[in-house]
């Protein structure tokens, strides 16, 4: 398995794009201000909320430290937010670090040995931690103990160090990359799903209230429908629509204002942005709907292969607009319809599409 993730660059650019490449200080401050602070304020994810509520409530009743929690799910679904809520609900302090920041076991030992009893340690991007640190973490999670190695070579000795009980909250966008021994040491794993439009609708209303922006039901629905099932995107689109409403109208967000604003920012009715449409457009117009290799497609839109694969494709696949096949990328009939194009007779009448989609 590939532990030193080769797609860091793509992941970083995905993050940059999802939080908005324009994410300035103001945007980041706003994002923090919009974070729900308690489970009750956290919108949607009913099952995860219910399960987590039980885990935390039971630990509180026993006067114990909560079990380790693993949060997995796509970017922007609320993993960092939930980790802070876990600490808040337990009345515990939280220490925040991330996998890439822990390259040596010593880095981890230093953090672990300075934890207070009951403290929450949030380890973001836990799948990107180095192997030696990971092995140290196994023991820390299970036995609340680490072995600190003193000296070098044959004379090196391991000195066991007791740790106070703590709660590890790990977050990952790729649960599949976690080695099973690590995954198994979490007492509770929450898999976060994409949000339903009705849930995003509530996120938009809640955020609008906090930002003191007026939005009517249809305006909120328009934003929610273009947010790719992701609260972070809903909040970001809301801020851009707010800007538009303020400059071009009286500040209130209606369906017309939201639609006009999002047209300016090139986010279409389904939530596709400029890159998504470029990929789909190239696939349809230059390659007749495919199949075409990923590298060729990437060159055609002037992007890195990883960017197309990690940033644009997951959403296009999820929307049923694009399929990954052994012979390459293929557009679905829905893709032609979405871009308002007519499939060429070859694609409509036979060949690969016929086999793939039974049409
Ligand atoms: N359930 C929710 N209810 C309301 N707002 C939410 C919810 N989940 C997330 N948000 C909002 O979305 C933003 C992004 O959430 P968060 O930073 O927790 O995502 P994440 O899963 O940690 O993403 P990443 O994988 O990129 O780190 C937060 O600022 C928060 O305001
Ligand atoms: Mg996060």
Short mmCIF file of C-alpha atoms and ligand atoms in Angstrom, two decimals:
data_model
loop_
_atom_site.label_atom_id
_atom_site.label_comp_id
_atom_site.label_asym_id
_atom_site.label_seq_id
_atom_site.Cartn_x
_atom_site.Cartn_y
_atom_site.Cartn_z
CA UNK A 1 0.00 0.00 0.00
CA UNK A 2 1.13 3.51 -0.69
CA UNK A 3 1.80 5.28 2.57
CA UNK A 4 3.49 8.34 1.23
CA UNK A 5 0.48 9.65 -0.54
CA UNK A 6 1.45 10.92 -3.96
CA UNK A 7 -1.65 12.99 -4.37
CA UNK A 8 -0.86 15.62 -1.75
CA UNK A 9 -0.69 18.34 -4.35
CA UNK A 10 -4.09 17.47 -5.70
CA UNK A 11 -5.51 17.23 -2.22
CA UNK A 12 -4.15 20.62 -1.32
CA UNK A 13 -5.54 22.14 -4.46
CA UNK A 14 -8.87 20.47 -3.81
CA UNK A 15 -8.88 22.03 -0.38
CA UNK A 16 -7.93 25.42 -1.79
CA UNK A 17 -10.74 25.22 -4.26
CA UNK A 18 -13.32 23.98 -1.80
CA UNK A 19 -12.65 26.68 0.75
CA UNK A 20 -12.42 29.13 -2.10
CA UNK A 21 -9.12 30.01 -3.73
CA UNK A 22 -9.98 33.53 -2.63
CA UNK A 23 -10.19 32.43 1.00
CA UNK A 24 -8.75 35.47 2.70
CA UNK A 25 -8.52 36.28 6.38
CA UNK A 26 -12.09 37.49 6.45
CA UNK A 27 -13.40 34.30 4.88
CA UNK A 28 -11.50 32.14 7.34
CA UNK A 29 -12.73 34.15 10.28
CA UNK A 30 -16.27 33.83 8.96
CA UNK A 31 -15.86 30.07 8.56
CA UNK A 32 -14.83 29.80 12.21
CA UNK A 33 -17.74 31.98 13.29
CA UNK A 34 -20.18 29.73 11.44
CA UNK A 35 -19.03 26.50 13.09
CA UNK A 36 -21.73 24.94 15.25
CA UNK A 37 -20.50 24.75 18.85
CA UNK A 38 -22.67 21.93 20.19
CA UNK A 39 -24.26 18.71 18.94
CA UNK A 40 -27.64 20.41 19.13
CA UNK A 41 -26.49 23.13 16.73
CA UNK A 42 -24.93 20.65 14.31
CA UNK A 43 -27.29 20.31 11.33
CA UNK A 44 -28.11 16.94 9.75
CA UNK A 45 -26.06 13.70 10.02
CA UNK A 46 -28.83 12.38 12.28
CA UNK A 47 -27.37 8.93 12.77
CA UNK A 48 -23.83 10.10 13.54
CA UNK A 49 -25.21 12.69 15.92
CA UNK A 50 -27.34 10.19 17.76
CA UNK A 51 -24.53 7.66 18.07
CA UNK A 52 -21.99 10.24 19.15
CA UNK A 53 -24.42 11.70 21.65
CA UNK A 54 -24.72 8.26 23.29
CA UNK A 55 -20.97 7.72 23.37
CA UNK A 56 -20.35 11.10 24.99
CA UNK A 57 -23.30 11.01 27.36
CA UNK A 58 -22.35 7.55 28.64
CA UNK A 59 -18.74 8.58 29.19
CA UNK A 60 -19.88 11.68 31.08
CA UNK A 61 -22.20 9.61 33.27
CA UNK A 62 -19.35 7.26 34.13
CA UNK A 63 -17.06 10.20 34.76
CA UNK A 64 -14.72 8.64 32.23
CA UNK A 65 -12.78 9.88 29.24
CA UNK A 66 -14.65 9.23 25.98
CA UNK A 67 -13.51 6.46 23.67
CA UNK A 68 -11.37 7.30 20.64
CA UNK A 69 -13.42 8.52 17.69
CA UNK A 70 -12.64 8.27 13.98
CA UNK A 71 -14.42 10.68 11.66
CA UNK A 72 -14.31 9.90 7.97
CA UNK A 73 -15.88 11.73 5.08
CA UNK A 74 -15.30 14.08 2.17
CA UNK A 75 -13.84 17.57 2.73
CA UNK A 76 -16.15 20.19 4.22
CA UNK A 77 -18.70 17.82 5.78
CA UNK A 78 -17.92 18.83 9.36
CA UNK A 79 -15.12 16.62 10.71
CA UNK A 80 -13.12 19.44 12.30
CA UNK A 81 -16.35 20.96 13.56
CA UNK A 82 -17.39 17.68 15.21
CA UNK A 83 -14.00 17.24 16.87
CA UNK A 84 -14.39 20.62 18.54
CA UNK A 85 -17.94 19.73 19.53
CA UNK A 86 -16.69 16.49 21.14
CA UNK A 87 -14.29 18.47 23.32
CA UNK A 88 -16.94 21.05 24.15
CA UNK A 89 -19.52 18.40 25.05
CA UNK A 90 -16.97 16.67 27.30
CA UNK A 91 -15.93 19.99 28.82
CA UNK A 92 -12.38 19.08 27.86
CA UNK A 93 -9.58 21.09 26.29
CA UNK A 94 -8.61 20.22 22.72
CA UNK A 95 -5.19 19.96 21.08
CA UNK A 96 -5.17 20.16 17.31
CA UNK A 97 -2.53 18.68 15.04
CA UNK A 98 -2.39 16.78 11.77
CA UNK A 99 -0.78 13.73 10.19
CA UNK A 100 1.60 15.67 7.94
CA UNK A 101 2.83 17.67 10.97
CA UNK A 102 3.93 14.47 12.71
CA UNK A 103 6.82 13.11 10.70
CA UNK A 104 8.81 11.56 13.54
CA UNK A 105 7.66 9.38 16.40
CA UNK A 106 9.36 11.93 18.67
CA UNK A 107 6.97 14.66 17.51
CA UNK A 108 4.08 12.50 18.60
CA UNK A 109 5.72 11.51 21.89
CA UNK A 110 6.16 15.18 22.74
CA UNK A 111 2.48 15.90 22.12
CA UNK A 112 1.20 12.80 23.90
CA UNK A 113 3.32 13.30 26.98
CA UNK A 114 2.06 16.85 27.43
CA UNK A 115 -1.65 15.97 27.31
CA UNK A 116 -3.81 16.58 30.36
CA UNK A 117 -6.18 13.96 31.68
CA UNK A 118 -9.35 13.83 29.55
CA UNK A 119 -7.93 16.10 26.86
CA UNK A 120 -9.09 15.66 23.27
CA UNK A 121 -6.30 15.22 20.75
CA UNK A 122 -7.55 16.02 17.26
CA UNK A 123 -5.40 14.41 14.59
CA UNK A 124 -6.52 15.70 11.22
CA UNK A 125 -5.56 13.85 8.03
CA UNK A 126 -4.55 10.92 10.17
CA UNK A 127 -3.90 8.84 7.03
CA UNK A 128 -0.88 11.02 6.27
CA UNK A 129 1.05 10.26 9.46
CA UNK A 130 4.44 8.57 9.18
CA UNK A 131 4.71 4.86 9.85
CA UNK A 132 6.84 5.03 13.06
CA UNK A 133 4.50 7.62 14.56
CA UNK A 134 1.57 5.42 13.68
CA UNK A 135 3.07 2.49 15.55
CA UNK A 136 3.65 4.63 18.60
CA UNK A 137 0.05 5.74 18.40
CA UNK A 138 -1.21 2.12 18.52
CA UNK A 139 0.25 1.65 21.97
CA UNK A 140 -0.78 5.09 23.18
CA UNK A 141 -4.39 4.51 22.14
CA UNK A 142 -4.65 1.08 23.67
CA UNK A 143 -2.50 1.17 26.80
CA UNK A 144 -2.03 4.93 27.36
CA UNK A 145 1.68 4.33 27.29
CA UNK A 146 4.55 5.17 24.93
CA UNK A 147 8.06 3.83 24.76
CA UNK A 148 10.56 6.63 24.51
CA UNK A 149 13.80 5.43 22.95
CA UNK A 150 16.88 6.82 24.64
CA UNK A 151 20.30 6.47 23.04
CA UNK A 152 21.33 4.92 19.74
CA UNK A 153 22.44 1.56 18.39
CA UNK A 154 22.93 -1.48 20.64
CA UNK A 155 22.93 0.68 23.78
CA UNK A 156 19.49 2.19 23.04
CA UNK A 157 16.85 1.52 25.67
CA UNK A 158 13.11 1.97 25.61
CA UNK A 159 11.77 3.84 28.60
CA UNK A 160 8.04 3.32 29.09
CA UNK A 161 6.13 6.48 29.80
CA UNK A 162 2.61 6.42 31.26
CA UNK A 163 0.09 8.77 29.65
CA UNK A 164 -3.06 10.21 31.19
CA UNK A 165 -6.25 8.89 29.58
CA UNK A 166 -7.14 11.04 26.58
CA UNK A 167 -9.57 10.91 23.67
CA UNK A 168 -8.07 10.69 20.22
CA UNK A 169 -10.29 12.10 17.50
CA UNK A 170 -8.88 11.17 14.10
CA UNK A 171 -10.21 12.64 10.88
CA UNK A 172 -9.65 11.37 7.38
CA UNK A 173 -11.04 11.96 3.93
CA UNK A 174 -9.82 8.49 3.00
CA UNK A 175 -10.73 5.86 5.54
CA UNK A 176 -9.59 3.24 3.04
CA UNK A 177 -5.98 4.35 3.46
CA UNK A 178 -5.93 3.66 7.20
CA UNK A 179 -4.19 0.43 8.17
CA UNK A 180 -6.65 -1.93 9.88
CA UNK A 181 -4.71 -2.03 13.19
CA UNK A 182 -5.20 1.73 13.49
CA UNK A 183 -8.83 1.67 12.39
CA UNK A 184 -9.62 -1.09 14.89
CA UNK A 185 -8.33 0.90 17.83
CA UNK A 186 -11.08 3.49 17.53
CA UNK A 187 -14.02 2.73 19.78
CA UNK A 188 -16.39 4.57 17.50
CA UNK A 189 -16.20 5.34 13.79
CA UNK A 190 -18.48 7.92 12.27
CA UNK A 191 -18.83 7.95 8.53
CA UNK A 192 -20.15 11.28 7.36
CA UNK A 193 -22.38 11.31 4.31
CA UNK A 194 -23.10 14.14 1.91
CA UNK A 195 -25.99 16.31 3.12
CA UNK A 196 -29.51 16.29 1.73
CA UNK A 197 -30.77 19.51 0.10
CA UNK A 198 -33.19 20.04 3.02
CA UNK A 199 -30.29 19.84 5.49
CA UNK A 200 -28.20 22.29 3.47
CA UNK A 201 -31.22 24.54 3.36
CA UNK A 202 -31.07 24.63 7.18
CA UNK A 203 -27.32 25.24 7.09
CA UNK A 204 -27.85 28.25 4.78
CA UNK A 205 -30.60 29.66 7.01
CA UNK A 206 -28.53 29.18 10.13
CA UNK A 207 -25.46 30.82 8.60
CA UNK A 208 -27.50 33.68 7.12
CA UNK A 209 -28.85 34.35 10.61
CA UNK A 210 -25.33 34.47 12.06
CA UNK A 211 -24.12 36.72 9.24
CA UNK A 212 -27.19 38.94 9.60
CA UNK A 213 -28.18 38.40 5.97
CA UNK A 214 -31.83 38.23 4.90
CA UNK A 215 -32.61 35.17 2.76
CA UNK A 216 -36.03 33.81 1.83
CA UNK A 217 -36.90 30.12 1.47
CA UNK A 218 -36.46 30.03 -2.31
CA UNK A 219 -33.15 31.89 -2.09
CA UNK A 220 -31.81 29.42 0.47
CA UNK A 221 -33.04 26.50 -1.65
CA UNK A 222 -31.25 27.88 -4.70
CA UNK A 223 -27.96 28.04 -2.79
CA UNK A 224 -28.48 24.65 -1.12
CA UNK A 225 -29.18 22.97 -4.46
CA UNK A 226 -25.84 24.12 -5.88
CA UNK A 227 -23.74 23.19 -2.85
CA UNK A 228 -22.73 19.61 -3.75
CA UNK A 229 -24.08 18.18 -0.52
CA UNK A 230 -21.39 20.07 1.41
CA UNK A 231 -21.95 22.63 4.20
CA UNK A 232 -18.62 24.37 3.59
CA UNK A 233 -19.62 25.00 -0.02
CA UNK A 234 -23.09 26.14 1.07
CA UNK A 235 -21.49 28.68 3.41
CA UNK A 236 -19.06 29.84 0.76
CA UNK A 237 -21.77 30.28 -1.88
CA UNK A 238 -23.92 32.12 0.67
CA UNK A 239 -21.10 34.64 1.24
CA UNK A 240 -20.65 35.21 -2.48
CA UNK A 241 -24.39 35.63 -3.01
CA UNK A 242 -24.48 38.01 -0.06
CA UNK A 243 -21.80 40.16 -1.79
CA UNK A 244 -23.86 40.23 -4.97
CA UNK A 245 -27.09 41.05 -3.14
CA UNK A 246 -25.37 43.87 -1.30
CA UNK A 247 -23.80 45.46 -4.40
CA UNK A 248 -26.50 44.83 -6.99
CA UNK A 249 -29.68 44.85 -4.90
CA UNK A 250 -30.94 45.78 -1.44
CA UNK A 251 -29.00 43.03 0.35
CA UNK A 252 -31.84 40.52 0.60
CA UNK A 253 -31.33 37.13 -1.03
CA UNK A 254 -34.18 35.84 -3.18
CA UNK A 255 -34.16 32.98 -5.66
CA UNK A 256 -33.54 35.41 -8.57
CA UNK A 257 -30.66 37.11 -6.77
CA UNK A 258 -29.08 33.79 -5.81
CA UNK A 259 -29.35 32.41 -9.35
CA UNK A 260 -27.94 35.59 -10.89
CA UNK A 261 -25.07 35.74 -8.39
CA UNK A 262 -24.10 32.11 -8.89
CA UNK A 263 -24.18 32.58 -12.65
CA UNK A 264 -21.55 35.30 -12.16
CA UNK A 265 -19.41 32.88 -10.15
CA UNK A 266 -19.92 30.17 -12.80
CA UNK A 267 -21.61 27.71 -10.48
CA UNK A 268 -24.43 26.07 -12.43
CA UNK A 269 -27.80 24.69 -11.26
CA UNK A 270 -26.29 21.35 -10.35
CA UNK A 271 -23.29 22.83 -8.59
CA UNK A 272 -20.78 22.24 -11.38
CA UNK A 273 -18.11 24.91 -11.54
CA UNK A 274 -15.82 26.07 -14.30
CA UNK A 275 -13.42 23.12 -14.04
CA UNK A 276 -16.18 20.51 -13.92
CA UNK A 277 -17.80 21.99 -17.00
CA UNK A 278 -14.46 22.23 -18.80
CA UNK A 279 -13.78 18.53 -18.18
CA UNK A 280 -17.24 17.52 -19.27
CA UNK A 281 -17.15 19.90 -22.24
CA UNK A 282 -13.82 18.48 -23.47
CA UNK A 283 -15.02 14.91 -23.03
CA UNK A 284 -18.14 15.61 -25.08
CA UNK A 285 -16.95 18.08 -27.70
CA UNK A 286 -13.39 16.89 -28.33
CA UNK A 287 -13.73 13.18 -27.71
CA UNK A 288 -17.33 12.50 -28.64
CA UNK A 289 -18.14 11.34 -25.12
CA UNK A 290 -15.15 9.01 -24.77
CA UNK A 291 -13.76 6.64 -23.80
CA UNK A 292 -10.67 8.79 -23.39
CA UNK A 293 -7.67 8.39 -21.11
CA UNK A 294 -7.38 10.54 -18.01
CA UNK A 295 -4.06 12.09 -19.11
CA UNK A 296 -5.44 13.13 -22.48
CA UNK A 297 -8.48 14.65 -20.83
CA UNK A 298 -6.27 16.54 -18.37
CA UNK A 299 -4.11 17.97 -21.17
CA UNK A 300 -7.23 19.01 -23.05
CA UNK A 301 -8.41 21.17 -20.13
CA UNK A 302 -4.90 22.37 -19.25
CA UNK A 303 -4.89 20.86 -15.77
CA UNK A 304 -2.81 18.34 -13.87
CA UNK A 305 -3.98 14.77 -14.14
CA UNK A 306 -4.40 14.62 -10.34
CA UNK A 307 -6.53 17.74 -10.29
CA UNK A 308 -8.96 16.26 -12.78
CA UNK A 309 -8.98 12.91 -11.01
CA UNK A 310 -9.25 14.13 -7.41
CA UNK A 311 -11.08 17.41 -7.72
CA UNK A 312 -13.49 17.26 -10.65
CA UNK A 313 -14.19 13.58 -11.20
CA UNK A 314 -15.58 12.43 -7.83
CA UNK A 315 -18.39 14.93 -8.07
CA UNK A 316 -19.07 14.21 -11.75
CA UNK A 317 -19.19 10.48 -11.03
CA UNK A 318 -21.44 11.02 -8.03
CA UNK A 319 -23.77 13.09 -10.19
CA UNK A 320 -23.94 10.32 -12.78
CA UNK A 321 -22.40 12.51 -15.47
CA UNK A 322 -19.16 10.64 -15.99
CA UNK A 323 -18.10 7.01 -15.64
CA UNK A 324 -14.63 5.62 -15.06
CA UNK A 325 -14.13 2.50 -17.17
CA UNK A 326 -11.07 0.33 -17.84
CA UNK A 327 -10.84 1.87 -21.31
CA UNK A 328 -11.04 5.45 -20.09
CA UNK A 329 -13.51 8.12 -19.10
CA UNK A 330 -16.94 7.99 -20.65
CA UNK A 331 -19.74 10.57 -20.58
CA UNK A 332 -23.19 9.36 -19.61
CA UNK A 333 -26.34 10.36 -21.53
CA UNK A 334 -27.08 12.74 -18.64
CA UNK A 335 -23.84 14.62 -19.40
CA UNK A 336 -24.95 15.40 -22.94
CA UNK A 337 -28.30 16.55 -21.64
CA UNK A 338 -26.73 18.69 -18.91
CA UNK A 339 -24.55 20.63 -21.36
CA UNK A 340 -27.45 20.88 -23.80
CA UNK A 341 -25.63 18.89 -26.48
CA UNK A 342 -26.89 16.13 -28.74
CA UNK A 343 -24.91 12.89 -28.65
CA UNK A 344 -23.46 11.98 -32.07
CA UNK A 345 -25.28 9.07 -33.78
CA UNK A 346 -22.36 6.72 -33.09
CA UNK A 347 -22.55 7.33 -29.36
CA UNK A 348 -26.32 7.18 -29.29
CA UNK A 349 -26.73 4.23 -31.59
CA UNK A 350 -24.13 1.67 -30.54
CA UNK A 351 -20.66 0.90 -29.29
CA UNK A 352 -19.30 1.56 -25.84
CA UNK A 353 -22.20 3.64 -24.55
CA UNK A 354 -24.65 1.02 -25.59
CA UNK A 355 -22.78 -1.66 -23.67
CA UNK A 356 -22.21 0.51 -20.64
CA UNK A 357 -25.56 2.03 -20.15
CA UNK A 358 -27.81 -0.52 -21.71
CA UNK A 359 -29.39 2.23 -23.80
N1 LIG B 1 -23.51 19.87 10.32
C1 LIG B 1 -23.18 21.14 10.10
N2 LIG B 1 -24.03 22.13 10.40
C2 LIG B 1 -23.71 23.41 10.15
N3 LIG B 1 -22.53 23.81 9.61
C3 LIG B 1 -21.65 22.88 9.30
C4 LIG B 1 -21.91 21.50 9.53
N4 LIG B 1 -20.84 20.79 9.13
C5 LIG B 1 -19.96 21.67 8.66
N5 LIG B 1 -20.42 22.93 8.76
C6 LIG B 1 -19.75 24.15 8.29
O1 LIG B 1 -18.88 23.78 7.24
C7 LIG B 1 -17.58 24.28 7.46
C8 LIG B 1 -16.60 23.18 7.16
O2 LIG B 1 -16.67 22.17 8.14
P1 LIG B 1 -15.36 21.44 8.70
O3 LIG B 1 -14.20 22.37 8.65
O4 LIG B 1 -15.70 20.85 9.98
O5 LIG B 1 -15.18 20.32 7.58
P2 LIG B 1 -14.12 19.13 7.52
O6 LIG B 1 -14.91 17.88 7.36
O7 LIG B 1 -13.19 19.22 8.67
O8 LIG B 1 -13.36 19.42 6.16
P3 LIG B 1 -11.83 19.03 5.73
O9 LIG B 1 -11.83 17.57 5.37
O10 LIG B 1 -11.60 19.87 4.52
O11 LIG B 1 -10.95 19.38 6.88
C9 LIG B 1 -17.52 24.76 8.89
O12 LIG B 1 -17.05 26.09 8.92
C10 LIG B 1 -18.94 24.74 9.41
O13 LIG B 1 -19.38 26.06 9.60
MG1 LIG B 2 -11.17 19.71 8.74
#
